[in-house]
Coordinates of C-alpha atoms in Angstrom, one line a residue:
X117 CA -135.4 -16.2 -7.8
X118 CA -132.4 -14.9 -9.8
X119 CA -129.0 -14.5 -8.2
X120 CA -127.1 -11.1 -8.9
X121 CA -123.7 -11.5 -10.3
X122 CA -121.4 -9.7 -7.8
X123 CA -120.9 -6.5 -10.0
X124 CA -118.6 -4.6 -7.3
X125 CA -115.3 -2.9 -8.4
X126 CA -112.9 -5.8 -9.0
X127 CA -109.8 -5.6 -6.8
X128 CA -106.7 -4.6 -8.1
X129 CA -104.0 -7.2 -8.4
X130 CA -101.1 -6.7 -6.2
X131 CA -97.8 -5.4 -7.0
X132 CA -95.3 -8.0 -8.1
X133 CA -91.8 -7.8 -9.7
X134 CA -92.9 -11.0 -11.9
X135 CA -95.9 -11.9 -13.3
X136 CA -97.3 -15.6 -12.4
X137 CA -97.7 -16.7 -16.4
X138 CA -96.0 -14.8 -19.2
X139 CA -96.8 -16.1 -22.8
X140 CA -94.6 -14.8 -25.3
X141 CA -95.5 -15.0 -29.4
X142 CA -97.4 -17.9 -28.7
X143 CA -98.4 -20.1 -31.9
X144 CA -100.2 -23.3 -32.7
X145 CA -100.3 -24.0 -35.8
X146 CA -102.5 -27.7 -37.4
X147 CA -101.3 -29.0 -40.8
X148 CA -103.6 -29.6 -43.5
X149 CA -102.9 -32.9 -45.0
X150 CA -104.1 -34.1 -48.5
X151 CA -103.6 -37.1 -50.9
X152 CA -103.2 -40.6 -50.4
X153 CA -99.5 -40.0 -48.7
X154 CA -101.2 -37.4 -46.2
X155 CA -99.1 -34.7 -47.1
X156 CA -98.6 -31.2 -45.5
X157 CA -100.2 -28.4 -48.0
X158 CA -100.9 -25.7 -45.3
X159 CA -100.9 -25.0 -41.4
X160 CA -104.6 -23.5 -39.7
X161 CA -103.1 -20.9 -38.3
X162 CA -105.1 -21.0 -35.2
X163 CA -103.0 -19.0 -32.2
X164 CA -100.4 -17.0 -34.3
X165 CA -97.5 -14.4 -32.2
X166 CA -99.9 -14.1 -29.1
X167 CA -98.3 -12.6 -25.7
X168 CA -99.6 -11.8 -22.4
X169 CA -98.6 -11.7 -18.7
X170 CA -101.2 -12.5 -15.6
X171 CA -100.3 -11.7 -12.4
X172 CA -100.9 -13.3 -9.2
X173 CA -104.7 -13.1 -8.1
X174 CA -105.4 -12.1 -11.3
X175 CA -108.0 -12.5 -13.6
X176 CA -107.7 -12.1 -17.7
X177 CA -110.5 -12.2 -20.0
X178 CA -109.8 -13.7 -23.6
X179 CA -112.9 -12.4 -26.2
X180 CA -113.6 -13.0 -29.3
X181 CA -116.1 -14.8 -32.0
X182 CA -116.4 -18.5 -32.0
X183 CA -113.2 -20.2 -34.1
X184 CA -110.9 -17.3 -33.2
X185 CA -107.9 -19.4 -30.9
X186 CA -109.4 -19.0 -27.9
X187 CA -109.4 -22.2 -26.6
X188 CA -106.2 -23.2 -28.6
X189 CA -104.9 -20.8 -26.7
X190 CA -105.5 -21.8 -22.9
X191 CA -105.1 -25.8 -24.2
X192 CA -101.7 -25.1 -25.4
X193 CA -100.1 -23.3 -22.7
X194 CA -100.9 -26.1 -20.3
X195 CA -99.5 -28.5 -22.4
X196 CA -103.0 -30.3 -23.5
X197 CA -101.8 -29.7 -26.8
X198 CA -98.8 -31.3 -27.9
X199 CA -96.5 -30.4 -31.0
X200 CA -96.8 -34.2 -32.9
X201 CA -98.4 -35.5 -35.5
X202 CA -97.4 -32.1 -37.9
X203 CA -98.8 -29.5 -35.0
X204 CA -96.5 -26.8 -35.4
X205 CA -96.2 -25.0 -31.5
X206 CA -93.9 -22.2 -30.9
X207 CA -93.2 -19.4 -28.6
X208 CA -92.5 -19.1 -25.3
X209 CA -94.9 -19.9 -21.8
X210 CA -93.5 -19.3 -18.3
X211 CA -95.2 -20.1 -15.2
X212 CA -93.9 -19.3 -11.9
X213 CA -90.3 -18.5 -13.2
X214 CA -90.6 -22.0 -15.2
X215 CA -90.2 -22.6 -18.9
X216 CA -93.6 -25.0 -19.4
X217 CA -92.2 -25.8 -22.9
X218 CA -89.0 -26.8 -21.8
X219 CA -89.6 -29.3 -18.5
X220 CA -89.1 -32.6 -19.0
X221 CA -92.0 -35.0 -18.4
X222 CA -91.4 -35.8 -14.3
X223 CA -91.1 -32.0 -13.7
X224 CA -93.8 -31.0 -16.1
X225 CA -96.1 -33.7 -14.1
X226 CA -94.9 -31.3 -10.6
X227 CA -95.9 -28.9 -12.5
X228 CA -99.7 -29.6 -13.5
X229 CA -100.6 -29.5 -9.8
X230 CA -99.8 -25.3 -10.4
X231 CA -102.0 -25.5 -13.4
X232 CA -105.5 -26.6 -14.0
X233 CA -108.8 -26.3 -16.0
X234 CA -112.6 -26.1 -15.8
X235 CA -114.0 -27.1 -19.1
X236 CA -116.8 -25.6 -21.4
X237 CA -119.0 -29.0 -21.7
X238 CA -119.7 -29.9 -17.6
X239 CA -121.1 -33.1 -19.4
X240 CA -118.4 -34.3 -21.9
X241 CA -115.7 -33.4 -18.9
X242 CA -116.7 -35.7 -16.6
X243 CA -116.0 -39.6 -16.9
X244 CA -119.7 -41.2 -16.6
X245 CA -117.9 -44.6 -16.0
X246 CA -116.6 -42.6 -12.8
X247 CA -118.6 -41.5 -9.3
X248 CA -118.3 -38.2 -8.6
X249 CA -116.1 -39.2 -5.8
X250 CA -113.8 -40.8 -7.7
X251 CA -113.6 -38.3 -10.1
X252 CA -112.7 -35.3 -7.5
X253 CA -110.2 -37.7 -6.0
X254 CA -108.6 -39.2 -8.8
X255 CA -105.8 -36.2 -8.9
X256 CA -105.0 -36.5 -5.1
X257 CA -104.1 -40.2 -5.4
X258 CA -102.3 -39.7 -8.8
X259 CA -100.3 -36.5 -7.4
X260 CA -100.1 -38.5 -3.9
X261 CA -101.2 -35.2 -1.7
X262 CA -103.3 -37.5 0.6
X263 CA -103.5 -41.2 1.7
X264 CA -106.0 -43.2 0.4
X265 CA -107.7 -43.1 3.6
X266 CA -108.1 -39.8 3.6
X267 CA -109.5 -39.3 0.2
X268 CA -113.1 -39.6 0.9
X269 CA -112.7 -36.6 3.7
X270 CA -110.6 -34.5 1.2
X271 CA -113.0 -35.1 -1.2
X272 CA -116.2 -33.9 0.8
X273 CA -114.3 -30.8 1.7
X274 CA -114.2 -30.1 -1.7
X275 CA -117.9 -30.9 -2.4
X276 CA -119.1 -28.9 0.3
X277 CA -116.8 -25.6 -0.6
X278 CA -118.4 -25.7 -4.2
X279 CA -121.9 -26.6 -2.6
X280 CA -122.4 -29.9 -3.5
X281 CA -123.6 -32.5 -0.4
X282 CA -120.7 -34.9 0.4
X283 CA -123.6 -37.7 -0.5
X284 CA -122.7 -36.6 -3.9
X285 CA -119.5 -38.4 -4.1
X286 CA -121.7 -41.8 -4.4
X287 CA -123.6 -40.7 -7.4
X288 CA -122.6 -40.6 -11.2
X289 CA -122.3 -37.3 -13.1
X290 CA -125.6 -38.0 -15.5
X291 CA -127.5 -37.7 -12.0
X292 CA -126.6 -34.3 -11.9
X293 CA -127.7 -30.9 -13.4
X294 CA -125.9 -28.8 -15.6
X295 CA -125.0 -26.2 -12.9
X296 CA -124.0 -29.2 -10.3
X297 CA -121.9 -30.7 -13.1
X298 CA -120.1 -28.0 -13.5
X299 CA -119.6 -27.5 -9.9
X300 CA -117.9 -30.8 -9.6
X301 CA -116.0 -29.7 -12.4
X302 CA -114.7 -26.9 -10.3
X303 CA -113.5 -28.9 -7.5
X304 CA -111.6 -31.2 -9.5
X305 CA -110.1 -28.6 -10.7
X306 CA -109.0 -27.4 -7.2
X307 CA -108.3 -30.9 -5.5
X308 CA -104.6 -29.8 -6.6
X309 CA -104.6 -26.6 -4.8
X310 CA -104.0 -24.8 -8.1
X311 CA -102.0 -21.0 -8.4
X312 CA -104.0 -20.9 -12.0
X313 CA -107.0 -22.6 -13.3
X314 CA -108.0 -21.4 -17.2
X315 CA -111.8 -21.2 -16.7
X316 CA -112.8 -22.2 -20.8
X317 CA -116.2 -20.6 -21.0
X318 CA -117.5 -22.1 -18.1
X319 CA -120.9 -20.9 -17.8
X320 CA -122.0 -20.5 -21.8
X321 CA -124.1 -23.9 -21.8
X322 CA -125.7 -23.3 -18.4
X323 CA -128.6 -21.0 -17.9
X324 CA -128.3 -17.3 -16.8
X325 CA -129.6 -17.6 -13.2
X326 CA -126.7 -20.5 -12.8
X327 CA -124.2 -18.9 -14.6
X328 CA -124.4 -16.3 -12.2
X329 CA -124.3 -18.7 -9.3
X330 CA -121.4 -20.1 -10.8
X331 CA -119.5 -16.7 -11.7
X332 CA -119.8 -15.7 -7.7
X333 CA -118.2 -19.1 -6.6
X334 CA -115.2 -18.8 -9.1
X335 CA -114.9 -15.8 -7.4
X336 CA -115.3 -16.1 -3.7
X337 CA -112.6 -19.0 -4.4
X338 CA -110.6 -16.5 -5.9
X339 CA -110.1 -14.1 -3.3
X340 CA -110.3 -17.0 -0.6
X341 CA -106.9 -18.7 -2.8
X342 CA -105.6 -15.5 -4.5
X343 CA -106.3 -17.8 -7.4
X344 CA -105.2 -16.3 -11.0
X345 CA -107.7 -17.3 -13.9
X346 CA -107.8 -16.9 -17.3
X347 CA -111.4 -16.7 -18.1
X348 CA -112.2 -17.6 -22.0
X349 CA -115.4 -16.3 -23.1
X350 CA -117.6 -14.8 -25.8
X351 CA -120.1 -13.2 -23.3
X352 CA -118.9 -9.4 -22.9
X353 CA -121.3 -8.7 -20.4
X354 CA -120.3 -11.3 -18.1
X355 CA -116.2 -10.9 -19.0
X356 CA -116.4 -6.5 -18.2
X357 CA -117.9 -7.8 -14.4
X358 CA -115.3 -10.8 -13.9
X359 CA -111.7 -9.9 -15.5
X360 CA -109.2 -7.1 -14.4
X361 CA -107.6 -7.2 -17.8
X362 CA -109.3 -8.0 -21.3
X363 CA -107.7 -9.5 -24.3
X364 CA -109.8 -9.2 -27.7
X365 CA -108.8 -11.9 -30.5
X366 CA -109.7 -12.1 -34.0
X367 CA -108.0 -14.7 -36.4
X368 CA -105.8 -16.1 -34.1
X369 CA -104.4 -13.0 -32.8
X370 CA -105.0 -10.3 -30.3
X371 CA -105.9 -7.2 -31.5
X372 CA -106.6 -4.9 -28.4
X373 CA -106.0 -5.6 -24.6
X374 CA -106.5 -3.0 -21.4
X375 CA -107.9 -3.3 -17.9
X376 CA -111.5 -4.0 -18.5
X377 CA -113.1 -0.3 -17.3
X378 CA -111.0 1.3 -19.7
X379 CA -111.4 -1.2 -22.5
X380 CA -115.1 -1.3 -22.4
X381 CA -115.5 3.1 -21.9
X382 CA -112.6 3.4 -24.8
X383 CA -112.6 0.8 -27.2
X384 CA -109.7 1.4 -29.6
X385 CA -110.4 -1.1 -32.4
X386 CA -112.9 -1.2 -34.7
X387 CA -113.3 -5.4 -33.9
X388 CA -113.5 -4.9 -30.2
X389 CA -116.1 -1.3 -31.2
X390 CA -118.2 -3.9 -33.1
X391 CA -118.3 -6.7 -30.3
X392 CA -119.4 -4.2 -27.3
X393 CA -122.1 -2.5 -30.1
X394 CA -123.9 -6.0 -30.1
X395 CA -123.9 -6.0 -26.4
X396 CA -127.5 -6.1 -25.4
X397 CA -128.6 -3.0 -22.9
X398 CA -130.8 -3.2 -20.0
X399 CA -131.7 0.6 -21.3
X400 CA -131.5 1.2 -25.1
X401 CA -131.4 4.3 -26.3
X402 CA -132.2 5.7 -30.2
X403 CA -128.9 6.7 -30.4
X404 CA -127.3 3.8 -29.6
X405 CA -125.3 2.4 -32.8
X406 CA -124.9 -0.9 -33.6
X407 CA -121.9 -1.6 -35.6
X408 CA -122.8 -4.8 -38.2
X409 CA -119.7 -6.5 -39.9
X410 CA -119.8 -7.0 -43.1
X411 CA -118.8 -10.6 -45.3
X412 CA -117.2 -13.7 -43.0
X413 CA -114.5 -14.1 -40.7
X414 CA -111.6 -15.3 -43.3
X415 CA -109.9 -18.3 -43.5
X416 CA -107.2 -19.3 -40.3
X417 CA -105.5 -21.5 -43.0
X418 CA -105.7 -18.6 -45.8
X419 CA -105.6 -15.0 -43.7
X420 CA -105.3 -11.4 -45.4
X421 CA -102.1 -10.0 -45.9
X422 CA -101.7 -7.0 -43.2
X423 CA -104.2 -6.7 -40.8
X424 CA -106.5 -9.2 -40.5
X425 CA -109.9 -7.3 -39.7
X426 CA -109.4 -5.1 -43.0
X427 CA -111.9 -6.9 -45.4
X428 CA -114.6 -6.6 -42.8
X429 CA -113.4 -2.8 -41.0
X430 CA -114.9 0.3 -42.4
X431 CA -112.5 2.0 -41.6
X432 CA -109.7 0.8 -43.0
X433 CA -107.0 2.6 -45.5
X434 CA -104.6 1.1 -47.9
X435 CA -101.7 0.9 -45.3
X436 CA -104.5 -1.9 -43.5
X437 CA -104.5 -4.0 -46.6
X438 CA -100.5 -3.9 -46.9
X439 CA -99.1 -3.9 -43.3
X440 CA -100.0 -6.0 -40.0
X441 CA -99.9 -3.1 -37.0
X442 CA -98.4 -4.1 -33.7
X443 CA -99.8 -3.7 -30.7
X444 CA -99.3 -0.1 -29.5
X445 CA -100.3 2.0 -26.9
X446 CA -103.8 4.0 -27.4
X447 CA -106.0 6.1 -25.7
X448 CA -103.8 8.0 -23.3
X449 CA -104.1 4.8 -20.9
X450 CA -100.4 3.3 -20.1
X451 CA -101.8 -0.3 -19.9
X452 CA -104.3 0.3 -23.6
X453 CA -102.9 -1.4 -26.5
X454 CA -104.5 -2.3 -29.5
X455 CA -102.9 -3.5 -32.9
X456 CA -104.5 -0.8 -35.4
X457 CA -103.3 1.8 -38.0
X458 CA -106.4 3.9 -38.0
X459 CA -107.3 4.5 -34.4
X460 CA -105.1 6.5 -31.5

């Protein structure tokens, strides 16, 4: 039988002076090396001047088409990413009142406790070399929060809270499912006792009864740990049930963000109009209008001048083509903003 996603009204965070993380005109940029002597003849531009704040018990959605910075983004704020070998990183991320850019390694290793992340793949994630045991309990003995001894109970805590058996920890990850892979990837991810965990499309290689099995459980362990995510994903459906805020990208930047019922009743730019047009419905109608983009999603290493939807936006004027629009407020909503010339 099919499990219901827990489509209730989604609590609203609570009032705080500070937000948990604030990410200030974030970029990541790769080089693009040629010739014998490797050298530099361009940058992908793949997270270019992104900002956002979460607050605490929080969750933000990040959408957008596959090869948009996504991922970069969430991989770069915890530091996965590092600015060597020509990768150009720049901006500003603070967690907790903390500048993550700035620590130095010991403080930055403190600090990864705070932090965490549940991976797309549940099978590429997971060290097959490793029990499952070992790998739920590998970060408590590196980060010393528990004796050895007291491991193996720590760890079947864990097991049993994502509803795994605690017999699992004896077993290797290829014995698993999909859906139990993932699980285990979920309490790894909370063996630290995490105030964030970036959740990078989690549930887009499982199937749809699981995903929903897996959605609930990020989110009973949400309101249990007044954990703050930030949930990357290309599913709208699922993102409009699970965020409180959502953040549209295209090209490496973020074109429109407001709390999710107001984003998905009064889409402000044409991208984020197109993306909720393809959204299937339980009950289509004839008038119903699906929005179909013209030509490809241009080159991160080689992007239009101005704004970066023009060559695919119908509605686009010459200002579109010259000038790249900030992110303003729209729709009459004080937390609606959305980076477009055109539309108020």
């Amino acid at each position: 039988m099919m499990t219901e996603v827990d489509d209730s009204p989604r609590n609203a965070p609570r009032s705080v002076s500070l937000p948990l993380l604030q990410v200030d005109n974030l970029r990541t940029y790769f080089p693009i090396k040629k010739g014998f002597f490797k050298t530099t003849v361009g940058y992908v531009k793949a997270v270019d001047d992104v900002s956002f704040t979460i607050n605490p018990g929080e969750t933000l959605g990040l959408v957008g088409e596959s090869g948009c910075g996504k991922t970069t983004v969430g991989r770069t704020l915890l530091r996965l990413l590092q600015a060597k070998g020509g990768t150009v990183i720049a901006g500003g991320v603070h967690f907790d009142g903390q500048d993550v850019f700035g620590l130095p390694p010991g403080r930055l290793r403190s600090l990864r406790k705070e932090m965490q992340i549940i991976f797309q793949d549940p099978v590429g994630s997971l060290n097959p070399r490793m029990t499952v045991g070992g790998i739920v309990g590998e970060p408590i003995l590196v980060h010393r929060l528990a004796a050895k001894s007291d491991v193996r109970a720590r760890v079947a805590q864990l097991l049993d809270r994502v509803g795994l058996p605690a017999a699992s920890a004896n077993r290797y990850p290829h014995e698993f499912s999909g859906g139990q892979r993932q699980r285990i990837g979920i309490a790894r991810a909370l063996a630290l006792k995490p105030k964030f965990i970036v959740c990078d499309e989690p549930v887009s290689a499982l199937d749809v009864s699981i995903q929903a099995q897996i959605l609930n459980l990020l989110q009973e362990l949400q309101n249990e740990m007044n954990l703050s995510y930030l949930f990357i994903a290309h599913n709208l459906a699922v993102v409009e049930h699970f965020s409180d805020r959502v953040a549209v990208m295209y090209l490496g930047k973020i074109v429109e963000i407001a709390p999710s019922a107001e984003l998905y009743k009064n889409p402000r730019h044409p991208y984020t109009m197109a993306l909720l047009s393809a959204v299937p419905k339980p009950t289509p109608r004839k008038t119903d209008h699906r929005i179909v983009l013209a030509g490809e999603v241009p080159s991160p290493s080689n992007p239009p001048p101005g704004c970066p939807f023009h060559p695919r936006c119908s509605m686009a004027v010459e200002r579109c083509r010259r000038e790249m629009p900030a992110l303003e407020k729209k729709g009459g909503h004080p937390e609606h903003f959305a980076a477009c010339w055109v539309t108020t």
